[in-house]
CSV table of C-alpha atoms and ligand atoms in Angstrom, one decimal:
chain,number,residue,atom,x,y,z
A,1,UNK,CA,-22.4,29.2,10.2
A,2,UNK,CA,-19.6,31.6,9.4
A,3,UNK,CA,-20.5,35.2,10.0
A,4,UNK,CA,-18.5,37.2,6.8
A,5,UNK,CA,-17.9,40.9,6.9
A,6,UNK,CA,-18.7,41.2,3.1
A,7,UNK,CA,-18.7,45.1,3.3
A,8,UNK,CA,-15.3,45.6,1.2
A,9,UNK,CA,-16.8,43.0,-1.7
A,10,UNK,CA,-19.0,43.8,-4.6
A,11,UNK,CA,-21.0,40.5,-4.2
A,12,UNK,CA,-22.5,40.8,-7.5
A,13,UNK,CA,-18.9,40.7,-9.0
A,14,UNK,CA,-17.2,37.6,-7.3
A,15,UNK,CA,-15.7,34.9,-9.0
A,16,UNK,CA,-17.5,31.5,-10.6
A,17,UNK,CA,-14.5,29.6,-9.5
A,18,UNK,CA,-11.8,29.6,-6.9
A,19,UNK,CA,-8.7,27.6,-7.2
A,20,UNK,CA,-6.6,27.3,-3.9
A,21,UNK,CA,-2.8,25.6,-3.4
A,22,UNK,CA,-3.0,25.6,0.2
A,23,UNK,CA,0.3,25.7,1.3
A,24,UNK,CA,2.3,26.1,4.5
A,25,UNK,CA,1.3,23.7,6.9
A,26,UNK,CA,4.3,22.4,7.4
A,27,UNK,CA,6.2,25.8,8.5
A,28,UNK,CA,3.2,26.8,10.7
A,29,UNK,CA,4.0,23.8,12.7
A,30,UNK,CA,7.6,24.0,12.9
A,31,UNK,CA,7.5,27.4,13.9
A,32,UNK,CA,5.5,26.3,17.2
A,33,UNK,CA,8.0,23.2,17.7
A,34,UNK,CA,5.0,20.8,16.6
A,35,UNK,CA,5.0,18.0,14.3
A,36,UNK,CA,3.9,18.6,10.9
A,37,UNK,CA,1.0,16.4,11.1
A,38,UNK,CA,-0.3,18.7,13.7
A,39,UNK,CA,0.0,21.8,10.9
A,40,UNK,CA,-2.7,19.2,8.5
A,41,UNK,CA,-4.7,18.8,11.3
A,42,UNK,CA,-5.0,22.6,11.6
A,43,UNK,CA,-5.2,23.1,7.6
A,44,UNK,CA,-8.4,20.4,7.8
A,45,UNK,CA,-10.1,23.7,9.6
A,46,UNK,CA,-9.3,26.2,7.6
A,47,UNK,CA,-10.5,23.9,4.5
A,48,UNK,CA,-13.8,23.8,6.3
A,49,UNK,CA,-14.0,27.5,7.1
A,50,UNK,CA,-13.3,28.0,3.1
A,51,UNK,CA,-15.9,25.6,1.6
A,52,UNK,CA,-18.4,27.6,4.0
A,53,UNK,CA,-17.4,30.5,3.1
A,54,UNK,CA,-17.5,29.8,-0.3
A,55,UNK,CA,-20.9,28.4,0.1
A,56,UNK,CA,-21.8,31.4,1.8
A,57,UNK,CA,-20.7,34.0,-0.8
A,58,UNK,CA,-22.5,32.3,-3.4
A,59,UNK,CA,-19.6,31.3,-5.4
A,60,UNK,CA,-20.6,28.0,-7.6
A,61,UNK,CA,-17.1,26.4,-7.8
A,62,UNK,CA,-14.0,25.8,-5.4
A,63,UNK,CA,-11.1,23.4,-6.2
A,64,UNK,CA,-8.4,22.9,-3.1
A,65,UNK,CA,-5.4,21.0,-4.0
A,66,UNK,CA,-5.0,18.9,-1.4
A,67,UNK,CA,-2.8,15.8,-2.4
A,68,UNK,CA,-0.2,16.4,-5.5
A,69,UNK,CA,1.3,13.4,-7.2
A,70,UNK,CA,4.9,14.8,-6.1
A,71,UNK,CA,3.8,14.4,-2.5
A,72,UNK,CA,3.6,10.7,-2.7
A,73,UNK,CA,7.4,11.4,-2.1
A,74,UNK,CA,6.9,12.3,1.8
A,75,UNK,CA,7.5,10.0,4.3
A,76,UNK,CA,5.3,7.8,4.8
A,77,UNK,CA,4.3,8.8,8.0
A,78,UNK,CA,3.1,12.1,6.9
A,79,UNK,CA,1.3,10.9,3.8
A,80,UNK,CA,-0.6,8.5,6.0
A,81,UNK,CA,-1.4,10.9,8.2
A,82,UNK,CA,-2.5,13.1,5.2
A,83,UNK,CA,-5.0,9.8,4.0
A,84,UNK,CA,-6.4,10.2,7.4
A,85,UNK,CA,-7.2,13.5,7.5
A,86,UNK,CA,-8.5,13.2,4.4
A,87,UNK,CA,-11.1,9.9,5.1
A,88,UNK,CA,-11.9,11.9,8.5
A,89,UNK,CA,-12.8,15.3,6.7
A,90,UNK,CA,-15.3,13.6,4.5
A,91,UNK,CA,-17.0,11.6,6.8
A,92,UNK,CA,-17.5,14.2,9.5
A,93,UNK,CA,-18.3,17.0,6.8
A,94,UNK,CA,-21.2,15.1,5.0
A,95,UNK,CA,-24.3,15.8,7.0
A,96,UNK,CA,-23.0,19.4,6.8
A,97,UNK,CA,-22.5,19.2,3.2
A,98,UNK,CA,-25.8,18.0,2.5
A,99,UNK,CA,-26.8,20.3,4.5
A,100,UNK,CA,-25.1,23.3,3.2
A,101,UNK,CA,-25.9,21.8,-0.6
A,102,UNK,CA,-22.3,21.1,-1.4
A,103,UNK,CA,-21.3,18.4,-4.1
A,104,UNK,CA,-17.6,17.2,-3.4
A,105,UNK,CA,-16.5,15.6,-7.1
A,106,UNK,CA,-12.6,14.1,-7.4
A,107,UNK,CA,-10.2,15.5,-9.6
A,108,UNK,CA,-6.7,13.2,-10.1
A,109,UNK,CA,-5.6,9.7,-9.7
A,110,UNK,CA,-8.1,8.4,-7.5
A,111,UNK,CA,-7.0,4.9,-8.2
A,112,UNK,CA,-4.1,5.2,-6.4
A,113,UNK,CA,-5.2,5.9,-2.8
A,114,UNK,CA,-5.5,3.6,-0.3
A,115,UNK,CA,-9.2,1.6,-0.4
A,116,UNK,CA,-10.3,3.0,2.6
A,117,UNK,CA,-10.0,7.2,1.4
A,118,UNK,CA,-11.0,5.9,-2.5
A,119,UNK,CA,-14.1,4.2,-0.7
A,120,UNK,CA,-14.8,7.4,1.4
A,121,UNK,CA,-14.5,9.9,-1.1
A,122,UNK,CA,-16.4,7.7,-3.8
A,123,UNK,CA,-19.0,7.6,-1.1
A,124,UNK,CA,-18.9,11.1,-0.9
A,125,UNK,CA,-19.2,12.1,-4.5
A,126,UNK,CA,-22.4,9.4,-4.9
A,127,UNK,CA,-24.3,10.9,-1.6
A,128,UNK,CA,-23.9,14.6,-2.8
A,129,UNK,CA,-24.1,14.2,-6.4
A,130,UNK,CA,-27.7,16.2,-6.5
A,131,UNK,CA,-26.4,18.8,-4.3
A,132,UNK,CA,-25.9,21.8,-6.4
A,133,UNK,CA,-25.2,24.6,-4.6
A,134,UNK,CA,-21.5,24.7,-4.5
A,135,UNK,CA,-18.9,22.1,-6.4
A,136,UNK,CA,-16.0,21.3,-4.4
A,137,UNK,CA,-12.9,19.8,-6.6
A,138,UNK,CA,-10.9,18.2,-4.2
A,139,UNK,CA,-8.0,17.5,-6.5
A,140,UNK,CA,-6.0,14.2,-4.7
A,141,UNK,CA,-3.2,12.7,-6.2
A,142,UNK,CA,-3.0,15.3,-9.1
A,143,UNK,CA,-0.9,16.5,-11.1
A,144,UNK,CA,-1.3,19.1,-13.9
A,145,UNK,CA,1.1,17.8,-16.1
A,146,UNK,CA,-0.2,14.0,-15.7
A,147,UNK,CA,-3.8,15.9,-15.8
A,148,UNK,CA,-2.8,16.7,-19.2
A,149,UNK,CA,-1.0,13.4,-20.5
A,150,UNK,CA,-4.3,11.4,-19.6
A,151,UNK,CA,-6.5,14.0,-21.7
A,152,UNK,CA,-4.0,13.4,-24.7
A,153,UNK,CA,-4.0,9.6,-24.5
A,154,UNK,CA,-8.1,9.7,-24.6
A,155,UNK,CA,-8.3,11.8,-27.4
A,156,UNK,CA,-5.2,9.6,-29.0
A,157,UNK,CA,-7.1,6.5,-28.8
A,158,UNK,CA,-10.4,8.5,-30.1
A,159,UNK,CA,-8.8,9.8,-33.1
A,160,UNK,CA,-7.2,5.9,-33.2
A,161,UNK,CA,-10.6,4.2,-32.8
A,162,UNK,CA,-11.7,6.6,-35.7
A,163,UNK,CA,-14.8,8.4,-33.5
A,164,UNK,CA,-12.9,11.6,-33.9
A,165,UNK,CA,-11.1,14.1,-36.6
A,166,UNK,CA,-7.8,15.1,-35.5
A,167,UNK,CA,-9.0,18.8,-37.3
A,168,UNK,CA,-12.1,19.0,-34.7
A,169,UNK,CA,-10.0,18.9,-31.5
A,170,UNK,CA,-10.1,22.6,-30.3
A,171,UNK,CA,-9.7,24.3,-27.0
A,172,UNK,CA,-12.7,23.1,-26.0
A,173,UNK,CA,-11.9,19.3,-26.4
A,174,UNK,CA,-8.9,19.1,-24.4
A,175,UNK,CA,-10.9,21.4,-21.6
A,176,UNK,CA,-13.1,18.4,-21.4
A,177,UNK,CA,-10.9,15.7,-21.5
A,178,UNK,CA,-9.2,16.8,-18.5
A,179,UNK,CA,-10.1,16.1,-15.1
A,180,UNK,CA,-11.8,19.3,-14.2
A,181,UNK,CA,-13.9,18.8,-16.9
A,182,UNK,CA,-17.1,19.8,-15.1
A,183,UNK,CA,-16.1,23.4,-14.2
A,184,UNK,CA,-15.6,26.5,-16.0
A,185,UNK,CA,-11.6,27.7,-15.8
A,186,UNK,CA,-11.0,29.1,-12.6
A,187,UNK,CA,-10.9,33.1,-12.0
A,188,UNK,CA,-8.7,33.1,-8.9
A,189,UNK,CA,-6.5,30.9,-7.5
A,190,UNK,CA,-5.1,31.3,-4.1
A,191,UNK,CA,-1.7,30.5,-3.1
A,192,UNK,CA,-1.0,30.5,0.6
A,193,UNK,CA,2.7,30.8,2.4
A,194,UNK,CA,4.3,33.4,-0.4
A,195,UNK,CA,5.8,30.7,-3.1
A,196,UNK,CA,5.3,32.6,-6.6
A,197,UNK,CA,5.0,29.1,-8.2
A,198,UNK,CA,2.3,26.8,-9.6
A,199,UNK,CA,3.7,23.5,-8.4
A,200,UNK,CA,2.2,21.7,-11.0
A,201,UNK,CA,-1.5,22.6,-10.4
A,202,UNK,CA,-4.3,23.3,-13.1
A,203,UNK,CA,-1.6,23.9,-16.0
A,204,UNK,CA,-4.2,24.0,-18.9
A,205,UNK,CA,-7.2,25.6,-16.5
A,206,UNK,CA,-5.0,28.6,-15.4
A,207,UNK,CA,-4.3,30.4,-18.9
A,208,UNK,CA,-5.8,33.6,-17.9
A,209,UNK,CA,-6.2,33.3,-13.5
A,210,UNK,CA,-5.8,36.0,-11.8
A,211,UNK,CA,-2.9,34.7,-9.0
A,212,UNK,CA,-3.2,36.3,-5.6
A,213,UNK,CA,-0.5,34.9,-3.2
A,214,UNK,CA,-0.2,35.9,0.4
A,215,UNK,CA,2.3,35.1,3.1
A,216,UNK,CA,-0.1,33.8,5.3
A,217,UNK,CA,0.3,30.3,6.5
A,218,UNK,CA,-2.6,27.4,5.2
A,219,UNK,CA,-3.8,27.1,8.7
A,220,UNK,CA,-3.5,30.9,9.5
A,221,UNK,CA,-6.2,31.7,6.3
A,222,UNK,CA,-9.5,32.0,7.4
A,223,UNK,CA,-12.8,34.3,6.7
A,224,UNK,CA,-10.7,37.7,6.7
A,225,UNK,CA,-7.6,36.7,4.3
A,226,UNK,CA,-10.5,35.2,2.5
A,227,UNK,CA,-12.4,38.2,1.9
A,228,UNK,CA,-9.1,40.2,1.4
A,229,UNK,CA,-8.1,37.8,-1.8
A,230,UNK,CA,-11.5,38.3,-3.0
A,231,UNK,CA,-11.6,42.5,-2.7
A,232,UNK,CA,-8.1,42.0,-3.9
A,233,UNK,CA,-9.3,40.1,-7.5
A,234,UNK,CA,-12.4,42.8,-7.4
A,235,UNK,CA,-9.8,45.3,-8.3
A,236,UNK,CA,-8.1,43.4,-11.0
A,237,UNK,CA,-8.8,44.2,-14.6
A,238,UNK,CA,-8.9,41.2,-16.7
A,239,UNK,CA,-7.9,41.7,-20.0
A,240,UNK,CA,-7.4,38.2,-21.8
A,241,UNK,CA,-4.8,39.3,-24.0
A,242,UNK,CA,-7.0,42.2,-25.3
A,243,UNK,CA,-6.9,46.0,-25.2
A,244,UNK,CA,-9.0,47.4,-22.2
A,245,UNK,CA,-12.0,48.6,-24.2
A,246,UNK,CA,-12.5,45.0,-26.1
A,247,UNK,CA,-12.1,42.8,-23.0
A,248,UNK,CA,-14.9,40.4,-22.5
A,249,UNK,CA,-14.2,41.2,-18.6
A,250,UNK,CA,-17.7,41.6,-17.5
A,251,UNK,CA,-18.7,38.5,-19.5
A,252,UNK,CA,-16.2,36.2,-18.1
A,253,UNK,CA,-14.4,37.4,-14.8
A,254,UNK,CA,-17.4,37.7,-13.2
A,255,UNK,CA,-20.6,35.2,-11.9
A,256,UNK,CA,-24.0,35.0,-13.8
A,257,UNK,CA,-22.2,35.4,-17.7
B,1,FPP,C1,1.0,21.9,2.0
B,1,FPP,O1,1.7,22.3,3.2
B,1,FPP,C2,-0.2,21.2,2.2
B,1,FPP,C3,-0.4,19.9,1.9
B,1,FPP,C4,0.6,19.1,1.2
B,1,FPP,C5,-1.7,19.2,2.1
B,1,FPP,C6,-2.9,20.0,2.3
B,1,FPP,C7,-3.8,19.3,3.2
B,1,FPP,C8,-4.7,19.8,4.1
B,1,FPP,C9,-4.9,21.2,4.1
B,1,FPP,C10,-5.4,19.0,5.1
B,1,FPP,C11,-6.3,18.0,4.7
B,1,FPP,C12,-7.1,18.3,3.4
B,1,FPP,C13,-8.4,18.2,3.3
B,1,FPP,C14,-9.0,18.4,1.9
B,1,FPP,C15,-9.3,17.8,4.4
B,1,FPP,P1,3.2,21.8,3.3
B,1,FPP,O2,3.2,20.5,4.1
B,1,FPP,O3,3.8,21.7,1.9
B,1,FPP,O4,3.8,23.0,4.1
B,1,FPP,P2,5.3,23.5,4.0
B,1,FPP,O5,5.5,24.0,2.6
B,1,FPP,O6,5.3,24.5,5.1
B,1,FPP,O7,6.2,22.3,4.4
């Protein structure tokens, strides 16, 4: 059980979903002279400390990018040692996730992971498929761009097959075409280790995020920063492209619209 000093938060105003690019792990372990691999291992805690804290607050939807499609492009060592962590994470976290009523669901190219994660993480998704406490996107293999090139095709070969109108796709079509089709956009997304980018994550989904990046190292972000991003967001207003007086902000930045 994590024990979170909520006292700076508002917890009737926190955000329905929470996007994170945890990033860093690499630099945390060269600064201490360690092999990268040791900086994933440490990141595998801090994902666990975030999915129960996430759990804890109450907040219905988390996606952690955890694998993109450009990091098939590390050495091989590292990505196997990423696949690893990966397999070991879900089948140690389970129990706890059945316990804590946490549904894990896949976003990305599942397809092309080796057998043993793919059969892990599909076991995963089928054993806490009631749970329905908290959703946790783990987005493997993903890519925001391909995310998007995927939804396209589908509706291409719809329109094609004649079973829909070119005129009825909308906003609302292409949000449910694409992989994070089960969740609402996300509020806030969390970038850790200071890079102002997006790397290719949630391109569609992220239209109106509020972005809060810290300096702080993947493995370095626990409970506090946590709390910190989310007190940070609090004071935010979101506007949607509107003047202040019209924005829906009550209505959409915040849970239980
Ligand atoms: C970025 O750090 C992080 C990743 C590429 C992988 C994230 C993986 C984990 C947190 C561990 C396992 C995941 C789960 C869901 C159990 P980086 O290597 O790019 O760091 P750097 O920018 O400092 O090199």
């Amino acid at each position: 059980m994590i024990e979170l000093d909520t006292s700076a938060l508002d917890t009737s105003r926190l955000p329905t979903h929470v996007a994170v690019i945890m990033d860093g792990n690499g630099r945390w372990a060269q600064h201490r002279g360690m092999s990268r691999i040791e900086g994933h291992k440490r990141g595998k805690d801090s994902v666990r400390t975030i999915v129960e804290s996430t759990r804890e607050l109450g907040i219905p939807y988390l996606s952690l990018f955890a694998f993109s499609t450009e990091n098939w492009d590390r050495p091989s060592r590292e990505v196997n040692a990423l696949m690893g962590l990966l397999r070991r994470y879900l089948r140690t976290e389970i129990k706890r996730m059945m316990a804590n009523g946490v549904r894990v669901v896949a976003i990305g190219d599942v397809e092309r992971l080796p057998s043993s994660v793919r059969r892990e993480l599909e076991d995963a998704i089928e054993r806490t498929r009631d749970n329905n406490d908290l959703t946790v996107g783990l987005c493997v293999s993903y890519g925001g761009r391909e995310d998007i090139v995927h939804a396209m095709r589908k509706l291409g070969q719809d329109v094609a097959a004649g079973k829909l109108d070119p005129e009825d796709i909308d906003e609302a079509t292409i949000s449910r075409s694409l992989g994070s089709a089960m969740m609402p956009d996300p509020d806030l997304l969390i970038r850790t280790s200071g890079e102002m980018r997006i790397s290719n994550f949630y391109l569609w989904q992220l239209a109106y995020t509020e972005i809060y990046v810290t300096d702080t190292l993947w493995p370095d972000f626990r409970e506090a920063e946590y709390v910190t991003a989310l007190a940070d967001f609090q004071s935010r207003e979101r506007r949607f492209g509107r003047v202040v007086d019209e924005a829906p902000q009550k209505v959409r930045a915040v849970r239980g619209r």
